[in-house]
Short mmCIF file of C-alpha atoms and ligand atoms in Angstrom, two decimals:
data_model
loop_
_atom_site.label_atom_id
_atom_site.label_comp_id
_atom_site.label_asym_id
_atom_site.label_seq_id
_atom_site.Cartn_x
_atom_site.Cartn_y
_atom_site.Cartn_z
CA MET A 1 3.52 0.65 -24.10
CA LYS A 2 2.53 -1.00 -27.37
CA LYS A 3 0.03 -3.85 -27.21
CA SER A 4 -0.81 -6.28 -30.00
CA ILE A 5 -4.49 -5.84 -30.75
CA ILE A 6 -6.64 -7.98 -33.05
CA LYS A 7 -8.53 -5.63 -35.36
CA GLY A 8 -10.34 -8.18 -37.49
CA THR A 9 -10.79 -11.91 -38.01
CA GLY A 10 -11.99 -13.93 -40.98
CA ARG A 11 -12.34 -17.54 -42.09
CA TYR A 12 -13.03 -19.47 -45.24
CA VAL A 13 -13.74 -23.12 -45.89
CA PRO A 14 -14.45 -24.67 -49.30
CA GLU A 15 -18.14 -25.18 -50.07
CA ARG A 16 -17.91 -28.97 -50.52
CA VAL A 17 -18.97 -30.79 -47.35
CA VAL A 18 -17.67 -34.34 -46.89
CA THR A 19 -19.62 -36.31 -44.30
CA ASN A 20 -18.38 -39.38 -42.46
CA ASP A 21 -20.75 -41.45 -44.56
CA ASP A 22 -19.10 -40.05 -47.71
CA LEU A 23 -15.75 -41.44 -46.47
CA THR A 24 -17.20 -44.94 -46.13
CA LYS A 25 -17.47 -45.01 -49.94
CA PHE A 26 -13.70 -45.37 -50.31
CA MET A 27 -12.41 -46.75 -47.00
CA ASP A 28 -13.45 -49.13 -44.26
CA THR A 29 -14.73 -46.74 -41.59
CA SER A 30 -18.04 -45.64 -40.11
CA ASP A 31 -19.83 -42.52 -38.96
CA GLU A 32 -20.13 -44.14 -35.52
CA TRP A 33 -16.35 -44.79 -35.18
CA ILE A 34 -15.38 -41.31 -36.36
CA GLN A 35 -17.87 -39.52 -34.10
CA GLN A 36 -17.05 -41.63 -31.05
CA ARG A 37 -13.25 -41.40 -31.40
CA THR A 38 -12.90 -37.84 -32.71
CA GLY A 39 -16.22 -35.96 -32.45
CA ILE A 40 -16.07 -35.12 -36.18
CA LYS A 41 -19.33 -35.20 -38.18
CA GLN A 42 -18.12 -33.56 -41.38
CA ARG A 43 -15.26 -31.61 -42.89
CA HIS A 44 -14.88 -29.32 -45.90
CA TRP A 45 -12.66 -30.41 -48.79
CA ILE A 46 -11.92 -28.56 -52.02
CA ASP A 47 -13.59 -29.93 -55.14
CA GLU A 48 -11.85 -32.96 -56.61
CA GLY A 49 -9.52 -31.93 -59.40
CA ALA A 50 -9.56 -28.25 -58.41
CA ILE A 51 -6.29 -26.35 -58.69
CA VAL A 52 -6.53 -24.50 -55.39
CA GLY A 53 -3.68 -23.86 -52.96
CA ALA A 54 -3.49 -22.96 -49.28
CA SER A 55 -2.86 -19.35 -50.30
CA ASP A 56 -6.15 -19.26 -52.25
CA LEU A 57 -8.12 -20.23 -49.14
CA GLY A 58 -5.92 -17.85 -47.16
CA LEU A 59 -6.75 -15.03 -49.56
CA LYS A 60 -10.49 -15.40 -48.97
CA ALA A 61 -10.04 -15.45 -45.19
CA ALA A 62 -7.57 -12.53 -45.36
CA ASN A 63 -9.95 -10.38 -47.40
CA ILE A 64 -12.66 -10.81 -44.75
CA ALA A 65 -10.25 -10.03 -41.89
CA LEU A 66 -8.87 -6.98 -43.74
CA GLU A 67 -12.35 -5.64 -44.42
CA ARG A 68 -13.40 -6.06 -40.78
CA ALA A 69 -10.22 -4.29 -39.66
CA GLY A 70 -10.89 -1.49 -42.13
CA TRP A 71 -7.44 -2.09 -43.67
CA LYS A 72 -6.25 -2.28 -47.24
CA ALA A 73 -3.64 -4.87 -48.22
CA GLU A 74 -1.22 -1.97 -48.86
CA ASP A 75 -1.43 -1.08 -45.14
CA LEU A 76 0.29 -4.34 -44.16
CA ASP A 77 3.87 -4.26 -42.87
CA LEU A 78 4.17 -8.05 -42.71
CA ILE A 79 2.28 -11.22 -43.65
CA ILE A 80 2.82 -14.37 -41.59
CA PHE A 81 1.47 -17.58 -43.11
CA GLY A 82 1.19 -20.79 -41.09
CA THR A 83 0.76 -23.99 -43.10
CA LEU A 84 1.92 -27.59 -43.33
CA SER A 85 0.43 -27.89 -46.82
CA PRO A 86 2.09 -25.07 -48.78
CA ASP A 87 0.82 -24.47 -52.32
CA ILE A 88 4.19 -25.60 -53.70
CA PHE A 89 7.47 -26.91 -52.22
CA PHE A 90 8.92 -23.38 -52.41
CA PRO A 91 8.54 -20.39 -52.31
CA GLY A 92 6.30 -20.09 -49.29
CA SER A 93 2.55 -19.59 -49.38
CA GLY A 94 3.04 -16.13 -47.81
CA CYS A 95 4.78 -15.03 -51.03
CA LEU A 96 1.89 -16.33 -53.11
CA LEU A 97 -0.71 -14.76 -50.85
CA ALA A 98 1.02 -11.38 -50.97
CA SER A 99 0.98 -11.47 -54.76
CA LYS A 100 -2.72 -12.43 -54.77
CA LEU A 101 -3.37 -9.45 -52.47
CA GLY A 102 -1.77 -7.25 -55.15
CA LEU A 103 1.41 -6.60 -53.14
CA SER A 104 4.91 -6.61 -54.59
CA SER A 105 7.27 -5.68 -51.75
CA THR A 106 5.58 -6.38 -48.40
CA PRO A 107 7.67 -8.88 -46.37
CA THR A 108 6.25 -12.32 -45.77
CA LEU A 109 7.16 -15.17 -43.49
CA ASP A 110 5.98 -18.80 -43.62
CA ILE A 111 5.70 -20.70 -40.36
CA ARG A 112 6.08 -24.49 -40.55
CA GLN A 113 4.78 -25.38 -37.10
CA GLN A 114 1.70 -27.34 -38.14
CA CYS A 115 -1.11 -27.32 -35.54
CA THR A 116 0.60 -24.60 -33.51
CA GLY A 117 1.45 -22.50 -36.59
CA PHE A 118 -1.04 -19.85 -35.56
CA LEU A 119 0.29 -19.67 -31.99
CA TYR A 120 3.84 -19.28 -33.32
CA GLY A 121 2.60 -16.76 -35.91
CA LEU A 122 0.75 -14.65 -33.37
CA THR A 123 3.73 -14.68 -31.01
CA THR A 124 6.06 -13.64 -33.84
CA ALA A 125 3.64 -10.85 -34.75
CA ASP A 126 3.61 -9.74 -31.10
CA ALA A 127 7.41 -9.48 -31.10
CA TYR A 128 7.46 -7.49 -34.35
CA LEU A 129 4.74 -5.12 -33.10
CA LYS A 130 6.20 -4.55 -29.64
CA SER A 131 9.69 -3.94 -31.05
CA GLY A 132 8.32 -1.43 -33.56
CA HIS A 133 9.51 -3.45 -36.58
CA ALA A 134 5.94 -3.50 -37.89
CA ASN A 135 2.65 -1.87 -37.05
CA LYS A 136 0.06 -3.82 -39.01
CA ILE A 137 0.43 -7.57 -39.50
CA LEU A 138 -1.75 -10.20 -41.15
CA VAL A 139 -1.46 -13.65 -39.55
CA VAL A 140 -2.97 -16.45 -41.63
CA GLY A 141 -3.38 -20.19 -41.14
CA GLY A 142 -4.34 -22.09 -44.28
CA GLU A 143 -4.39 -25.77 -45.20
CA ILE A 144 -5.38 -28.06 -48.02
CA HIS A 145 -5.16 -31.56 -46.66
CA SER A 146 -7.58 -33.31 -48.97
CA THR A 147 -5.20 -33.58 -51.94
CA GLY A 148 -2.51 -35.30 -49.85
CA LEU A 149 -4.33 -37.91 -47.79
CA ASP A 150 -4.22 -41.69 -48.11
CA LYS A 151 -7.86 -42.35 -48.99
CA SER A 152 -7.50 -46.12 -48.75
CA THR A 153 -8.29 -48.04 -45.55
CA ARG A 154 -4.56 -47.98 -44.70
CA GLY A 155 -4.77 -44.23 -44.04
CA ARG A 156 -8.13 -44.15 -42.27
CA ASP A 157 -6.84 -43.16 -38.82
CA VAL A 158 -5.39 -39.93 -40.28
CA THR A 159 -7.59 -39.21 -43.28
CA VAL A 160 -10.90 -39.03 -41.42
CA ILE A 161 -9.53 -36.27 -39.19
CA PHE A 162 -8.37 -33.60 -41.60
CA GLY A 163 -10.31 -30.78 -43.24
CA ASP A 164 -9.36 -27.96 -45.60
CA GLY A 165 -9.75 -24.34 -44.53
CA ALA A 166 -8.15 -21.03 -43.69
CA ALA A 167 -8.49 -18.23 -41.18
CA ALA A 168 -6.78 -14.89 -40.72
CA VAL A 169 -6.39 -12.13 -38.15
CA CYS A 170 -5.23 -8.53 -38.52
CA VAL A 171 -3.05 -7.50 -35.58
CA GLU A 172 -1.96 -3.92 -34.86
CA GLY A 173 0.54 -2.41 -32.44
CA VAL A 174 -1.49 0.03 -30.35
CA GLU A 175 -0.11 2.39 -27.67
CA THR A 176 -2.19 1.84 -24.50
CA ASP A 177 -1.70 1.41 -20.75
CA LYS A 178 -4.58 -1.06 -20.52
CA GLU A 179 -3.92 -4.74 -19.85
CA VAL A 180 -5.12 -5.87 -23.28
CA GLY A 181 -3.82 -7.72 -26.33
CA ILE A 182 -1.41 -10.62 -26.08
CA LEU A 183 -0.90 -11.08 -22.34
CA ALA A 184 1.21 -14.24 -22.43
CA SER A 185 2.80 -16.65 -24.84
CA ASP A 186 4.36 -20.01 -24.04
CA LEU A 187 5.76 -22.08 -26.93
CA HIS A 188 7.62 -25.40 -27.07
CA THR A 189 9.03 -28.01 -29.46
CA ASP A 190 10.27 -31.55 -28.86
CA GLY A 191 11.70 -32.85 -32.13
CA ASN A 192 12.30 -36.28 -30.59
CA PHE A 193 8.69 -36.98 -31.57
CA ALA A 194 9.06 -35.55 -35.09
CA GLU A 195 8.12 -38.79 -36.82
CA SER A 196 5.16 -39.52 -34.54
CA LEU A 197 3.16 -37.28 -36.85
CA ALA A 198 4.78 -36.47 -40.15
CA LEU A 199 4.75 -36.52 -43.91
CA ILE A 200 8.14 -37.96 -44.83
CA LEU A 201 8.25 -38.01 -48.66
CA PRO A 202 9.34 -36.33 -50.85
CA ALA A 203 12.32 -35.25 -48.78
CA SER A 204 15.52 -33.28 -49.43
CA ARG A 205 17.43 -35.75 -47.24
CA GLU A 206 16.75 -38.56 -49.74
CA PRO A 207 19.50 -39.20 -52.31
CA GLU A 208 16.98 -38.11 -54.94
CA ARG A 209 14.35 -35.68 -53.76
CA GLY A 210 11.92 -36.15 -56.65
CA LEU A 211 8.65 -38.03 -56.92
CA PHE A 212 8.89 -41.56 -58.22
CA PRO A 213 6.08 -43.96 -59.16
CA GLU A 214 7.14 -46.47 -56.47
CA MET A 215 6.62 -43.74 -53.86
CA PHE A 216 2.89 -43.58 -54.42
CA ASP A 217 2.45 -46.88 -52.61
CA ASP A 218 4.72 -45.91 -49.74
CA ALA A 219 2.83 -44.89 -46.58
CA ARG A 220 5.48 -42.21 -45.98
CA TYR A 221 4.16 -40.33 -49.00
CA TYR A 222 1.06 -39.60 -46.88
CA PRO A 223 0.75 -38.13 -43.37
CA ILE A 224 1.42 -40.83 -40.79
CA MET A 225 0.57 -40.58 -37.12
CA ASP A 226 1.11 -42.52 -33.92
CA GLY A 227 -2.27 -41.30 -32.69
CA THR A 228 -2.08 -42.81 -29.22
CA ARG A 229 1.33 -41.26 -28.56
CA ILE A 230 0.19 -37.80 -29.73
CA PHE A 231 -3.01 -38.14 -27.70
CA LYS A 232 -1.04 -38.93 -24.51
CA LEU A 233 1.47 -36.14 -25.14
CA ALA A 234 -1.41 -33.69 -25.54
CA LEU A 235 -2.95 -34.65 -22.21
CA LYS A 236 0.43 -34.29 -20.48
CA LEU A 237 1.73 -31.11 -22.16
CA LEU A 238 -1.41 -28.99 -22.69
CA PRO A 239 -2.13 -28.64 -18.94
CA GLN A 240 1.53 -27.70 -18.37
CA THR A 241 1.60 -24.94 -20.98
CA ALA A 242 -1.79 -23.62 -19.85
CA VAL A 243 -0.55 -23.23 -16.27
CA THR A 244 2.76 -21.65 -17.41
CA ALA A 245 0.96 -19.10 -19.59
CA LEU A 246 -1.54 -18.23 -16.86
CA LYS A 247 1.34 -17.67 -14.43
CA GLN A 248 3.13 -15.50 -17.00
CA ALA A 249 0.01 -13.34 -17.37
CA GLY A 250 -0.67 -13.28 -13.59
CA LEU A 251 -4.10 -14.81 -14.20
CA THR A 252 -6.10 -17.87 -13.18
CA PHE A 253 -8.72 -19.80 -15.15
CA ASP A 254 -11.34 -17.59 -13.44
CA ASP A 255 -10.01 -14.72 -15.58
CA ILE A 256 -10.39 -16.71 -18.82
CA ASP A 257 -13.78 -16.35 -20.52
CA LEU A 258 -13.16 -19.07 -23.09
CA VAL A 259 -10.49 -21.64 -23.88
CA ILE A 260 -10.15 -22.04 -27.65
CA PRO A 261 -8.08 -25.17 -28.21
CA HIS A 262 -6.69 -26.53 -31.45
CA GLN A 263 -9.41 -28.81 -32.83
CA ALA A 264 -7.54 -32.12 -33.12
CA ASN A 265 -9.90 -34.45 -31.29
CA LEU A 266 -13.01 -33.68 -29.24
CA ARG A 267 -11.89 -36.22 -26.62
CA ILE A 268 -8.54 -34.46 -26.13
CA ASN A 269 -10.26 -31.13 -25.53
CA GLN A 270 -12.91 -32.64 -23.23
CA SER A 271 -10.18 -34.43 -21.26
CA PHE A 272 -8.24 -31.15 -20.95
CA GLN A 273 -11.39 -29.48 -19.64
CA LYS A 274 -11.80 -32.21 -16.99
CA ILE A 275 -8.11 -32.23 -15.99
CA MET A 276 -8.21 -28.45 -15.49
CA GLU A 277 -11.59 -28.78 -13.69
CA LEU A 278 -13.27 -26.28 -16.00
CA PRO A 279 -16.99 -26.02 -16.68
CA GLU A 280 -17.95 -27.64 -19.99
CA ASP A 281 -18.96 -24.35 -21.60
CA LYS A 282 -15.54 -22.80 -20.95
CA VAL A 283 -13.93 -24.84 -23.73
CA PHE A 284 -14.92 -24.19 -27.33
CA HIS A 285 -15.42 -26.99 -29.87
CA ASN A 286 -16.17 -26.81 -33.57
CA ILE A 287 -14.29 -29.89 -34.77
CA GLN A 288 -17.71 -31.44 -35.41
CA LYS A 289 -18.19 -29.13 -38.42
CA PHE A 290 -14.67 -28.63 -39.76
CA GLY A 291 -12.46 -31.54 -38.64
CA ASN A 292 -8.82 -30.74 -37.94
CA THR A 293 -7.59 -27.85 -40.10
CA THR A 294 -4.15 -27.68 -38.36
CA ALA A 295 -2.71 -24.14 -38.70
CA ALA A 296 -6.16 -22.76 -39.52
CA SER A 297 -7.91 -24.51 -36.65
CA ILE A 298 -7.37 -22.03 -33.80
CA PRO A 299 -8.09 -18.78 -35.72
CA LEU A 300 -11.03 -20.52 -37.43
CA ALA A 301 -12.43 -21.45 -34.02
CA LEU A 302 -11.82 -17.92 -32.71
CA ASP A 303 -13.68 -16.39 -35.66
CA ASP A 304 -16.51 -18.92 -35.26
CA ALA A 305 -16.80 -18.22 -31.51
CA ILE A 306 -16.98 -14.46 -32.16
CA GLU A 307 -19.65 -14.99 -34.82
CA GLN A 308 -21.68 -17.15 -32.43
CA ASN A 309 -21.41 -14.42 -29.73
CA ILE A 310 -19.59 -16.86 -27.45
CA VAL A 311 -16.62 -14.46 -27.41
CA ASP A 312 -17.25 -10.76 -26.84
CA PRO A 313 -14.63 -9.05 -29.03
CA THR A 314 -14.85 -5.88 -26.94
CA LYS A 315 -13.68 -7.33 -23.63
CA ASP A 316 -13.25 -11.10 -23.33
CA THR A 317 -10.06 -12.91 -22.39
CA VAL A 318 -9.33 -16.09 -24.35
CA MET A 319 -6.78 -18.86 -24.01
CA LEU A 320 -5.57 -20.18 -27.39
CA ILE A 321 -3.83 -23.53 -26.92
CA GLY A 322 -2.72 -26.51 -28.95
CA LEU A 323 -0.33 -29.38 -29.62
CA GLY A 324 0.58 -31.03 -32.88
CA ALA A 325 3.27 -32.27 -35.25
CA GLY A 326 6.83 -31.51 -34.25
CA VAL A 327 5.78 -32.09 -31.61
CA THR A 328 5.08 -28.45 -30.96
CA TRP A 329 2.77 -27.08 -28.32
CA GLY A 330 1.91 -23.82 -26.66
CA THR A 331 -0.52 -21.24 -25.38
CA VAL A 332 -1.33 -17.62 -26.13
CA ILE A 333 -3.55 -15.63 -23.76
CA TYR A 334 -5.32 -12.75 -25.43
CA ARG A 335 -7.60 -10.04 -24.00
CA PHE A 336 -9.87 -8.10 -26.34
CA GLY A 337 -10.43 -4.36 -25.85
CA GLU A 338 -8.41 -1.20 -26.32
O1 UT7 B 1 -3.65 -32.16 -34.92
C1 UT7 B 1 -2.53 -32.95 -34.77
C2 UT7 B 1 -2.52 -33.65 -33.49
N1 UT7 B 1 -3.19 -34.91 -33.62
C3 UT7 B 1 -3.85 -35.41 -32.61
O2 UT7 B 1 -3.94 -34.80 -31.58
C4 UT7 B 1 -4.48 -36.76 -32.81
C5 UT7 B 1 -4.37 -37.57 -31.54
N2 UT7 B 1 -4.87 -38.91 -31.69
C6 UT7 B 1 -6.16 -39.20 -31.97
O3 UT7 B 1 -6.96 -38.31 -32.17
C7 UT7 B 1 -6.58 -40.64 -31.95
O4 UT7 B 1 -5.48 -41.44 -31.57
C8 UT7 B 1 -7.15 -41.15 -33.30
C9 UT7 B 1 -8.50 -40.52 -33.57
C10 UT7 B 1 -6.20 -40.83 -34.45
C11 UT7 B 1 -7.35 -42.66 -33.26
O5 UT7 B 1 -8.20 -42.97 -32.19
P1 UT7 B 1 -7.82 -44.13 -31.16
O6 UT7 B 1 -8.92 -44.23 -30.23
O7 UT7 B 1 -6.46 -43.80 -30.62
O8 UT7 B 1 -7.80 -45.40 -32.08
P2 UT7 B 1 -6.59 -46.39 -32.43
O9 UT7 B 1 -5.63 -45.74 -33.37
O10 UT7 B 1 -6.05 -46.96 -31.14
O11 UT7 B 1 -7.35 -47.51 -33.20
C12 UT7 B 1 -8.34 -48.32 -32.56
C13 UT7 B 1 -8.94 -49.22 -33.60
C14 UT7 B 1 -7.91 -49.97 -34.44
O12 UT7 B 1 -8.45 -51.26 -34.70
P3 UT7 B 1 -7.99 -52.54 -33.84
O13 UT7 B 1 -6.50 -52.61 -34.01
O14 UT7 B 1 -8.38 -52.22 -32.42
O15 UT7 B 1 -8.74 -53.65 -34.46
C15 UT7 B 1 -7.85 -49.18 -35.72
O16 UT7 B 1 -7.47 -49.97 -36.82
O17 UT7 B 1 -9.71 -48.44 -34.54
C16 UT7 B 1 -9.27 -48.74 -35.87
N3 UT7 B 1 -9.41 -47.52 -36.67
C17 UT7 B 1 -10.52 -47.21 -37.34
N4 UT7 B 1 -11.69 -47.85 -37.48
C18 UT7 B 1 -12.63 -47.26 -38.24
C19 UT7 B 1 -8.50 -46.54 -36.84
N5 UT7 B 1 -9.02 -45.58 -37.63
C20 UT7 B 1 -10.26 -45.97 -37.96
C21 UT7 B 1 -11.28 -45.42 -38.75
N6 UT7 B 1 -12.45 -46.08 -38.84
N7 UT7 B 1 -11.16 -44.22 -39.35
#
């Protein structure tokens, strides 16, 4: 039977590091508040004034993943691009990435599932690979938040969290009887909470979709978040999806070498670890360095954990899990090896 096997991972973040102290220059916040409430010490943002899109960061991450997989762009049967900050309103960033990879007919698919974009992307890839519709797929998560944040004190609860970045994985359908690859996937959406974390304007549902000067003062032109509500939903729904996915795979937490959660808030992930009664070192954190990079966050953390030798890419079993805007939440359990 075909299994979906990760052949290469890659990540890219812009060079510019923005520390918490840097943020205090334009809003009323502090390094102490940000570290205590979120765990974040710094994030990477593109240079001010740079014309760089999510697909440009995605391209750099994709090139690394492709090289590690030993693939050329022409080998790809499908590109899946997860982002909430597409380069332009349409067409999707997957189209732009494909062109930047030198491709002119490879199918592409954008996934608009925010923090769980990578989980949805990987699960979609799994379905394509197992059904034989594709054999080699690139799944990318890429975000540029920094150009769309409210950098005044009004937006401080959201703005301090987000970082720019991208990460990519190459996934192949491989015929094997071994219990490897994507072992379980559990995905959910509850659109009743859609506006608990959202960017509302510009919007096609408005009588006039365009951008108007009066909009620039409207908080809905920037991401808005009911942080407490999202926090509570995460602590309720992440344990549920973790247990469901484990059951689906016929595993327990003893079989999981590392939990790689979406990096939204260090306190959420530490609380999850306590609720599930896991040892501290079983849950991976890198939000301190990168902030929340939404669709890029989980693959970026996976690539970072492999680089730090915390994940053995020849045999380890990892739980990828997250919750974010939508709200959407879910889990993918993946075992390395072939
Ligand atoms: O990836 C997408 C999913 N997103 C999440 O999972 C995020 C979930 N939520 C969170 O991470 C947290 O709710 C936040 C980090 C966003 C906020 O932390 P909090 O502990 O929930 O703080 P709060 O919003 O309840 O605000 C507490 C206080 C308020 O002041 P008062 O009303 O108590 O005087 C805020 O105005 O902290 C104030 N505050 C800040 N102070 C300094 C909010 N943001 C900041 C800031 N710096 N950046």
